[in-house]
């Protein structure tokens, strides 16, 4: 059974940093691209970032480019999101998700999310 | 970035109703569109990909159609467990944008 478990969320002050983790199990982690998606309280889904299966290729939304870094450790079956220079508008539940297949396919499994609150 | 506009944003319907949600893209995306269902406090669930392919385990009352810039999600006979928010997502290019969502509530 595919499982994705996010951790690392919490309360952080504006300008601060946080690193999210996503522990994967139930599939060959190193074979799949992985995604981060966020959802501000009461709002819709916002795509944040993706990383290729080998970690060489990454893409970011304009709203986080230059501040967030996605990475992965295939030996630990873990995905990361390093978030720096955090702003109030980064407050959201952050979901990690597994890409269905390589190419133009969506994410087929999602974790339950971890809440990040940016506030003084 | 590709913008996705869903209509309506809110829909009130009864059990057994046929429901249709539309997703329009700001530029052509071929058939690279997915639909998700999200219930409060839960992660999104993939329903349909490639515009019309039903994800494994999803009931056949859900169907998708369209290509290019206009897409639809149809629920043929609304069930109590279908009351949720539905999102479309284009997977053609990065960033992989979502529509703003359509909330389906009980009439």
XYZ file of N, CA and C in Angstrom:
681
model
N 0.839 -1.187 0.000
C 0.000 0.000 0.000
C 0.880 1.244 0.000
N 0.584 2.152 -0.920
C 1.333 3.407 -0.987
C 0.999 4.260 0.228
N 2.054 4.760 0.874
C 1.864 5.685 1.993
C 2.823 6.844 1.847
N 2.309 8.036 2.076
C 3.102 9.261 2.094
C 2.770 9.992 3.383
N 3.785 10.255 4.188
C 3.560 10.888 5.487
C 4.434 12.129 5.601
N 3.765 13.288 5.608
C 4.470 14.555 5.737
C 4.737 14.884 7.209
N 5.810 15.623 7.437
C 6.128 16.095 8.783
C 6.947 17.371 8.660
N 7.128 18.052 9.799
C 7.979 19.234 9.812
C 7.242 20.557 9.841
N 5.919 20.508 9.719
C 5.159 21.747 9.766
C 5.133 22.343 11.159
N 4.646 23.571 11.246
C 4.561 24.229 12.540
C 4.444 25.726 12.386
N 4.610 26.421 13.487
C 4.521 27.883 13.516
C 5.927 28.470 13.352
N 6.056 29.410 12.438
C 7.345 30.061 12.187
C 7.100 31.549 11.958
N 8.040 32.361 12.353
C 7.905 33.804 12.165
C 8.208 34.202 10.729
N 7.631 35.293 10.269
C 7.967 35.803 8.930
C 9.477 35.985 8.795
N 9.989 35.556 7.638
C 11.426 35.606 7.395
C 12.166 34.366 7.842
N 11.472 33.487 8.554
C 12.094 32.275 9.068
C 12.153 31.152 8.052
N 12.657 30.016 8.507
C 12.837 28.848 7.644
C 12.215 27.616 8.276
N 11.898 26.663 7.425
C 11.319 25.396 7.865
C 11.660 24.357 6.809
N 11.878 23.105 7.242
C 12.075 22.036 6.270
C 11.005 20.973 6.476
N 10.271 20.723 5.410
C 9.257 19.681 5.430
C 9.854 18.376 4.905
N 9.360 17.280 5.437
C 9.757 15.952 4.966
C 8.519 15.170 4.562
N 8.718 14.235 3.670
C 7.646 13.340 3.237
C 8.240 11.938 3.148
N 7.856 11.077 4.064
C 8.357 9.703 4.087
C 7.457 8.823 3.228
N 8.057 8.132 2.282
C 7.308 7.315 1.330
C 7.520 5.835 1.592
N 6.482 5.056 1.345
C 6.582 3.606 1.453
C 5.526 2.962 0.562
N 5.732 1.680 0.272
C 4.747 0.935 -0.509
C 4.948 1.005 -2.007
N 5.990 1.680 -2.461
C 6.307 1.739 -3.885
C 7.807 2.020 -4.030
N 8.311 1.849 -5.246
C 9.725 2.089 -5.505
C 9.947 3.590 -5.652
N 10.267 4.227 -4.546
C 10.354 5.690 -4.475
C 11.280 6.254 -5.553
N 12.392 5.615 -5.774
C 13.402 6.148 -6.695
C 12.960 6.130 -8.152
N 11.803 5.549 -8.441
C 11.331 5.457 -9.823
C 10.328 6.545 -10.193
N 9.927 7.359 -9.242
C 8.844 8.298 -9.497
C 9.215 9.739 -9.165
N 8.769 10.651 -10.029
C 8.824 12.063 -9.689
C 7.878 12.335 -8.525
N 8.201 13.366 -7.764
C 7.401 13.721 -6.597
C 7.083 15.211 -6.616
N 5.948 15.551 -6.015
C 5.405 16.910 -6.085
C 5.058 17.432 -4.691
N 5.136 18.737 -4.534
C 4.557 19.429 -3.372
C 3.426 20.327 -3.879
N 2.302 20.268 -3.198
C 1.144 21.113 -3.471
C 0.703 21.693 -2.137
N 0.236 22.934 -2.125
C -0.212 23.533 -0.877
C -1.634 24.054 -0.989
N -2.232 24.270 0.172
C -3.606 24.760 0.234
C -3.730 25.690 1.426
N -3.890 26.977 1.147
C -4.097 27.960 2.209
C -5.452 27.702 2.873
N -5.610 28.083 4.119
C -6.866 27.821 4.830
C -8.081 28.328 4.074
N -9.016 27.427 3.790
C -10.241 27.797 3.102
C -10.092 28.113 1.626
N -8.918 27.852 1.058
C -8.657 28.192 -0.341
C -8.444 26.939 -1.184
N -8.148 27.152 -2.456
C -7.952 26.057 -3.382
C -6.528 25.506 -3.359
N -6.292 24.563 -4.260
C -4.994 23.913 -4.348
C -4.024 24.762 -5.173
N -2.781 24.818 -4.736
C -1.734 25.540 -5.459
C -0.526 24.621 -5.644
N -0.171 24.365 -6.877
C 1.004 23.560 -7.187
C 2.258 24.338 -6.800
N 3.215 23.670 -6.135
C 4.400 24.352 -5.620
C 5.671 23.950 -6.373
N 5.929 22.636 -6.448
C 7.211 22.208 -6.989
C 7.165 20.733 -7.349
N 8.081 20.330 -8.237
C 8.219 18.924 -8.614
C 9.697 18.598 -8.732
N 10.044 17.340 -8.493
C 11.408 16.858 -8.648
C 11.374 15.536 -9.387
N 12.307 15.358 -10.301
C 12.362 14.123 -11.070
C 12.804 12.955 -10.185
N 12.671 11.767 -10.721
C 12.956 10.567 -9.935
C 14.403 10.513 -9.444
N 15.330 11.011 -10.268
C 16.750 10.979 -9.875
C 17.195 12.263 -9.177
N 16.271 13.221 -9.068
C 16.580 14.465 -8.370
C 17.278 15.512 -9.210
N 17.549 15.222 -10.473
C 18.334 16.150 -11.297
C 17.503 17.318 -11.815
N 16.211 17.102 -12.021
C 15.347 18.138 -12.596
C 14.320 18.601 -11.573
N 14.221 19.926 -11.449
C 13.247 20.512 -10.523
C 12.546 21.692 -11.189
N 11.302 21.933 -10.780
C 10.543 23.082 -11.250
C 9.802 23.679 -10.060
N 9.580 24.995 -10.130
C 8.927 25.699 -9.035
C 7.863 26.657 -9.570
N 6.864 26.939 -8.739
C 5.931 28.006 -9.067
C 6.649 29.341 -8.869
N 6.176 30.345 -9.552
C 6.795 31.677 -9.423
C 6.704 32.191 -7.986
N 5.667 31.795 -7.269
C 5.445 32.320 -5.929
C 6.488 31.830 -4.917
N 7.192 30.737 -5.223
C 8.174 30.205 -4.263
C 9.587 30.142 -4.839
N 9.712 30.417 -6.138
C 11.019 30.313 -6.790
C 12.036 31.222 -6.096
N 13.207 30.672 -5.820
C 14.245 31.440 -5.149
C 14.179 31.375 -3.636
N 13.072 30.885 -3.090
C 12.921 30.807 -1.631
C 12.812 29.350 -1.157
N 12.192 28.512 -1.971
C 11.983 27.102 -1.615
C 12.917 26.223 -2.449
N 13.338 25.120 -1.861
C 14.157 24.140 -2.567
C 13.610 22.739 -2.318
N 13.301 22.057 -3.400
C 12.836 20.671 -3.307
C 14.040 19.747 -3.480
N 14.047 18.664 -2.738
C 15.130 17.690 -2.856
C 14.612 16.329 -2.417
N 15.423 15.318 -2.623
C 15.015 13.966 -2.233
C 16.237 13.147 -1.877
N 16.017 12.146 -1.034
C 17.062 11.183 -0.685
C 16.480 9.803 -0.996
N 16.850 9.265 -2.126
C 16.278 7.991 -2.547
C 16.736 6.829 -1.660
N 17.847 6.998 -0.968
C 18.303 5.937 -0.049
C 17.434 5.891 1.207
N 16.758 7.014 1.488
C 15.897 7.092 2.674
C 14.420 7.153 2.310
N 14.110 7.044 1.021
C 12.717 7.133 0.553
C 12.016 8.383 1.095
N 12.701 9.495 1.039
C 12.179 10.724 1.634
C 12.315 11.909 0.684
N 11.259 12.690 0.633
C 11.191 13.928 -0.134
C 11.274 15.096 0.846
N 11.879 16.188 0.418
C 12.024 17.356 1.282
C 11.554 18.624 0.584
N 11.202 19.616 1.400
C 10.957 20.966 0.906
C 11.572 21.928 1.913
N 12.679 22.550 1.517
C 13.319 23.562 2.348
C 12.681 24.902 2.027
N 12.112 25.539 3.036
C 11.395 26.794 2.835
C 12.112 27.899 3.599
N 12.607 28.884 2.865
C 13.308 30.026 3.468
C 12.532 31.308 3.208
N 12.896 32.355 3.928
C 12.264 33.678 3.752
C 10.748 33.563 3.737
N 10.227 32.864 4.715
C 8.787 32.592 4.728
C 7.970 33.855 4.936
N 6.807 33.863 4.289
C 5.884 34.997 4.336
C 4.538 34.522 4.864
N 3.723 35.469 5.288
C 2.395 35.122 5.792
C 1.598 34.351 4.737
N 1.786 34.711 3.471
C 1.029 34.060 2.393
C 1.485 32.632 2.106
N 2.548 32.182 2.772
C 2.971 30.783 2.649
C 2.223 29.883 3.637
N 1.418 30.482 4.502
C 0.619 29.698 5.436
C -0.333 28.789 4.672
N -0.220 27.491 4.922
C -1.002 26.521 4.165
C -0.759 25.116 4.708
N -1.617 24.201 4.305
C -1.324 22.774 4.443
C -0.504 22.374 3.221
N 0.612 21.711 3.465
C 1.499 21.275 2.392
C 1.352 19.766 2.212
N 0.988 19.377 0.989
C 0.827 17.978 0.635
C 2.002 17.525 -0.237
N 2.510 16.336 0.003
C 3.402 15.716 -0.972
C 2.573 14.704 -1.763
N 2.991 14.484 -2.998
C 2.236 13.589 -3.867
C 3.178 12.851 -4.800
N 2.775 11.655 -5.170
C 3.555 10.799 -6.073
C 3.015 10.963 -7.489
N 3.895 11.197 -8.427
C 3.475 11.304 -9.823
C 3.144 9.915 -10.351
N 2.102 9.847 -11.151
C 1.574 8.565 -11.607
C 2.584 7.818 -12.467
N 3.108 8.499 -13.456
C 4.097 7.927 -14.378
C 4.938 9.081 -14.882
N 6.030 8.772 -15.561
C 6.818 9.835 -16.179
C 6.023 10.425 -17.336
N 6.285 11.658 -17.642
C 5.569 12.327 -18.720
C 4.396 13.132 -18.201
N 3.415 13.335 -19.047
C 2.293 14.219 -18.729
C 1.178 13.483 -17.993
N 1.513 13.030 -16.806
C 0.563 12.336 -15.955
C 0.422 13.084 -14.640
N -0.742 12.964 -13.991
C -0.957 13.664 -12.719
C -0.385 12.884 -11.536
N -0.688 13.383 -10.344
C -0.268 12.730 -9.108
C -1.386 11.806 -8.645
N -1.036 10.546 -8.380
C -2.092 9.585 -8.075
C -2.228 9.246 -6.593
N -1.210 9.548 -5.793
C -1.324 9.332 -4.352
C -0.805 10.559 -3.625
N -1.526 10.934 -2.568
C -1.201 12.131 -1.806
C -1.094 11.785 -0.325
N -0.207 12.506 0.370
C -0.186 12.400 1.823
C -1.323 13.206 2.417
N -1.440 13.181 3.731
C -2.516 13.891 4.420
C -2.170 15.335 4.720
N -0.927 15.724 4.508
C -0.555 17.124 4.632
C 0.013 17.496 5.997
N 0.784 18.587 5.998
C 1.319 19.147 7.233
C 1.102 20.656 7.183
N 0.659 21.221 8.294
C 0.281 22.629 8.329
C 1.478 23.505 8.673
N 1.686 24.513 7.843
C 2.708 25.523 8.087
C 1.995 26.848 8.355
N 2.296 27.457 9.475
C 1.711 28.745 9.827
C 2.822 29.762 9.984
N 2.758 30.822 9.182
C 3.763 31.881 9.239
C 3.118 33.093 9.885
N 3.554 33.383 11.096
C 2.930 34.474 11.856
C 3.868 34.921 12.963
N 3.778 36.197 13.296
C 4.575 36.726 14.405
C 3.767 36.686 15.705
N 1.849 31.390 -17.497
C 1.222 30.230 -16.893
C -0.161 30.005 -17.505
N -0.564 28.750 -17.544
C -1.893 28.416 -18.045
C -2.921 28.620 -16.930
N -3.953 29.385 -17.236
C -5.030 29.622 -16.261
C -6.170 28.646 -16.548
N -6.715 28.083 -15.472
C -7.872 27.194 -15.571
C -9.036 27.838 -14.834
N -10.175 27.929 -15.508
C -11.368 28.539 -14.916
C -12.478 27.503 -14.859
N -12.907 27.192 -13.642
C -13.984 26.234 -13.454
C -15.315 26.957 -13.311
N -16.373 26.329 -13.815
C -17.717 26.845 -13.607
C -18.698 25.698 -13.431
N -19.658 25.844 -12.487
C -19.727 26.972 -11.557
C -18.721 26.819 -10.426
N -18.592 27.822 -9.580
C -17.731 27.713 -8.397
C -18.454 27.006 -7.268
N -19.781 27.069 -7.318
C -20.611 26.453 -6.294
C -21.825 25.837 -6.971
N -22.203 24.666 -6.495
C -23.315 23.943 -7.111
C -24.117 23.261 -6.008
N -25.418 23.481 -6.029
C -26.300 22.829 -5.073
C -27.136 21.797 -5.827
N -27.079 20.544 -5.393
C -27.769 19.492 -6.126
C -28.323 18.439 -5.165
N -29.197 17.604 -5.690
C -29.833 16.560 -4.878
C -29.268 15.196 -5.246
N -29.388 14.267 -4.326
C -28.987 12.883 -4.613
C -29.769 12.391 -5.835
N -29.042 11.797 -6.771
C -29.639 11.294 -8.005
C -29.534 12.254 -9.174
N -29.197 13.501 -8.922
C -29.056 14.490 -9.998
C -27.851 14.178 -10.871
N -27.950 14.632 -12.126
C -26.811 14.611 -13.042
C -26.121 15.960 -12.899
N -24.804 15.927 -12.682
C -24.043 17.142 -12.406
C -22.921 17.276 -13.435
N -22.744 18.480 -13.952
C -21.654 18.742 -14.902
C -20.865 19.954 -14.455
N -19.561 19.803 -14.425
C -18.629 20.881 -14.074
C -17.737 21.121 -15.285
N -17.510 22.390 -15.600
C -16.702 22.760 -16.755
C -15.378 23.362 -16.313
N -14.348 23.069 -17.071
C -13.006 23.615 -16.835
C -12.499 24.156 -18.166
N -12.175 25.453 -18.199
C -11.667 26.071 -19.419
C -10.223 26.513 -19.218
N -9.381 26.177 -20.185
C -7.966 26.521 -20.122
C -7.688 27.763 -20.958
N -6.733 28.571 -20.526
C -6.419 29.818 -21.215
C -5.664 29.577 -22.517
N -5.139 28.376 -22.698
C -4.538 27.984 -23.971
C -4.686 26.476 -24.106
N -4.505 25.971 -25.307
C -4.720 24.558 -25.549
C -3.771 23.663 -24.779
N -4.341 22.598 -24.196
C -3.542 21.652 -23.419
C -3.772 20.214 -23.888
N -4.228 20.075 -25.151
C -4.524 18.737 -25.680
C -5.475 18.027 -24.710
N -5.125 16.828 -24.278
C -5.967 16.103 -23.318
C -5.282 15.958 -21.964
N -4.336 16.848 -21.692
C -3.538 16.722 -20.476
C -4.221 17.395 -19.298
N -5.352 16.829 -18.909
C -6.148 17.388 -17.824
C -6.574 16.284 -16.878
N -6.506 16.593 -15.573
C -6.935 15.662 -14.538
C -8.017 16.312 -13.686
N -8.816 15.465 -13.074
C -9.846 15.916 -12.129
C -9.612 15.243 -10.780
N -9.758 16.033 -9.717
C -9.610 15.533 -8.353
C -10.865 15.847 -7.552
N -11.104 15.020 -6.547
C -12.158 15.245 -5.559
C -11.479 15.458 -4.213
N -11.938 16.471 -3.477
C -11.395 16.688 -2.133
C -12.527 16.891 -1.134
N -12.478 16.148 -0.059
C -13.418 16.319 1.041
C -12.720 17.082 2.169
N -13.497 17.766 3.024
C -12.898 18.616 4.073
C -11.901 17.861 4.938
N -10.726 18.458 5.103
C -9.697 17.892 5.955
C -8.970 16.703 5.370
N -9.239 16.403 4.107
C -8.620 15.240 3.462
C -7.767 15.658 2.277
N -6.916 14.730 1.850
C -6.107 14.960 0.665
C -6.964 14.820 -0.589
N -6.588 15.485 -1.666
C -7.291 15.276 -2.934
C -7.163 13.832 -3.398
N -8.184 13.386 -4.125
C -8.219 12.040 -4.686
C -8.333 12.149 -6.196
N -7.456 11.467 -6.911
C -7.492 11.497 -8.372
C -8.696 10.720 -8.881
N -9.498 11.370 -9.726
C -10.677 10.732 -10.318
C -10.437 10.348 -11.775
N -9.938 11.307 -12.546
C -9.820 11.149 -14.001
C -8.510 11.769 -14.454
N -7.840 11.137 -15.400
C -6.659 11.711 -16.021
C -6.768 11.569 -17.534
N -5.884 12.263 -18.220
C -5.945 12.303 -19.693
C -7.350 12.674 -20.166
N -7.966 13.574 -19.443
C -9.281 14.162 -19.727
C -10.461 13.212 -19.565
N -10.253 11.923 -19.880
C -11.413 11.025 -19.900
C -11.136 9.630 -19.353
N -9.933 9.367 -18.862
C -9.595 8.040 -18.361
C -9.894 7.959 -16.864
N -10.751 7.011 -16.500
C -11.152 6.850 -15.112
C -10.013 6.190 -14.327
N -9.633 6.791 -13.215
C -8.619 6.192 -12.358
C -9.180 4.895 -11.755
N -8.298 3.939 -11.554
C -8.680 2.656 -10.981
C -9.421 2.840 -9.664
N -10.549 2.150 -9.514
C -11.316 2.195 -8.275
C -12.349 3.304 -8.207
N -12.360 4.191 -9.169
C -13.331 5.301 -9.166
C -14.637 4.818 -9.795
N -15.775 5.098 -9.170
C -17.062 4.620 -9.703
C -17.340 5.119 -11.113
N -18.029 4.320 -11.882
C -18.282 4.634 -13.294
C -19.288 5.757 -13.487
N -19.910 6.242 -12.414
C -20.812 7.392 -12.559
C -20.029 8.680 -12.837
N -18.715 8.633 -12.607
C -17.857 9.764 -12.948
C -17.353 9.588 -14.381
N -17.386 10.664 -15.154
C -16.817 10.624 -16.488
C -16.266 11.992 -16.841
N -15.302 11.983 -17.748
C -14.698 13.229 -18.194
C -14.649 13.278 -19.706
N -14.645 14.492 -20.236
C -14.550 14.647 -21.680
C -13.884 15.971 -21.994
N -13.548 16.150 -23.275
C -12.990 17.408 -23.745
C -11.556 17.282 -24.210
N -11.117 18.319 -24.890
C -9.731 18.440 -25.322
C -9.496 19.873 -25.744
N -8.230 20.242 -25.834
C -7.918 21.608 -26.229
C -8.067 22.579 -25.076
N -9.177 23.312 -25.045
C -9.368 24.309 -23.993
C -10.625 24.109 -23.155
N -11.488 23.193 -23.520
C -12.730 23.021 -22.778
C -12.937 21.567 -22.367
N -13.217 21.388 -21.088
C -13.320 20.060 -20.496
C -14.517 20.004 -19.560
N -15.064 18.809 -19.393
C -16.171 18.641 -18.451
C -15.974 17.403 -17.603
N -16.432 17.518 -16.356
C -16.557 16.385 -15.449
C -18.047 16.188 -15.214
N -18.515 14.971 -15.407
C -19.928 14.666 -15.214
C -20.079 13.567 -14.175
N -21.016 13.779 -13.278
C -21.431 12.739 -12.330
C -22.847 12.372 -12.743
N -23.044 11.149 -13.173
C -24.311 10.782 -13.823
C -25.480 10.721 -12.835
N -25.206 10.297 -11.617
C -26.240 10.205 -10.591
C -25.573 10.456 -9.240
N -25.741 11.671 -8.743
C -25.023 12.113 -7.551
C -25.369 11.253 -6.332
N -24.339 10.808 -5.649
C -24.509 10.001 -4.444
C -24.102 10.804 -3.210
N -24.572 10.419 -2.030
C -24.251 11.199 -0.816
C -22.749 11.400 -0.611
N -21.958 10.398 -0.975
C -20.505 10.498 -0.764
C -19.803 11.401 -1.790
N -20.562 11.908 -2.770
C -19.975 12.752 -3.815
C -19.981 14.227 -3.449
N -20.596 14.573 -2.343
C -20.612 15.979 -1.957
C -19.213 16.347 -1.456
N -18.572 17.247 -2.213
C -17.153 17.531 -2.039
C -16.792 18.704 -2.933
N -15.508 19.046 -2.951
C -15.004 20.067 -3.872
C -14.186 19.379 -4.956
N -14.392 19.801 -6.188
C -13.737 19.193 -7.350
C -12.802 20.208 -7.998
N -11.602 19.731 -8.358
C -10.600 20.573 -8.989
C -10.138 19.950 -10.303
N -9.949 20.792 -11.307
C -9.251 20.344 -12.500
C -7.793 20.797 -12.395
N -6.907 20.097 -13.078
C -5.486 20.439 -13.108
C -4.929 20.132 -14.487
N -4.194 21.093 -15.042
C -3.529 20.815 -16.312
C -2.138 20.243 -16.017
N -1.780 19.198 -16.739
C -0.488 18.540 -16.540
C 0.342 18.609 -17.813
N 0.029 19.616 -18.645
C 0.729 19.774 -19.920
C 2.105 20.399 -19.726
N 2.148 21.498 -18.958
C 3.415 22.191 -18.737
C 3.503 22.654 -17.296
N 4.729 22.942 -16.851
C 4.951 23.502 -15.521
C 4.838 25.028 -15.594
N 4.263 25.663 -14.565
C 3.677 25.079 -13.362
C 2.330 24.407 -13.641
N 2.081 23.335 -12.981
C 0.870 22.535 -13.194
C -0.299 23.140 -12.433
N -0.937 24.087 -13.044
C -1.976 24.868 -12.389
C -3.270 24.098 -12.180
N -4.001 24.543 -11.123
C -5.311 24.003 -10.791
C -6.389 25.041 -11.093
N -7.591 24.568 -11.331
C -8.742 25.447 -11.326
C -9.041 25.875 -9.898
N -9.963 26.819 -9.751
C -10.241 27.378 -8.423
C -11.125 26.485 -7.581
N -11.688 25.452 -8.192
C -12.515 24.502 -7.458
C -14.002 24.732 -7.658
N -14.760 23.642 -7.566
C -16.220 23.685 -7.603
C -16.735 22.909 -6.396
N -17.441 23.592 -5.527
C -17.978 22.947 -4.338
C -19.372 22.430 -4.636
N -19.598 21.151 -4.440
C -20.893 20.521 -4.677
C -21.539 20.262 -3.320
N -22.655 20.926 -3.087
C -23.331 20.798 -1.800
C -24.720 20.216 -1.979
N -25.268 19.751 -0.879
C -26.593 19.122 -0.889
C -27.676 20.193 -0.927
N -28.618 20.019 -1.862
C -29.742 20.950 -1.941
C -30.741 20.627 -0.826
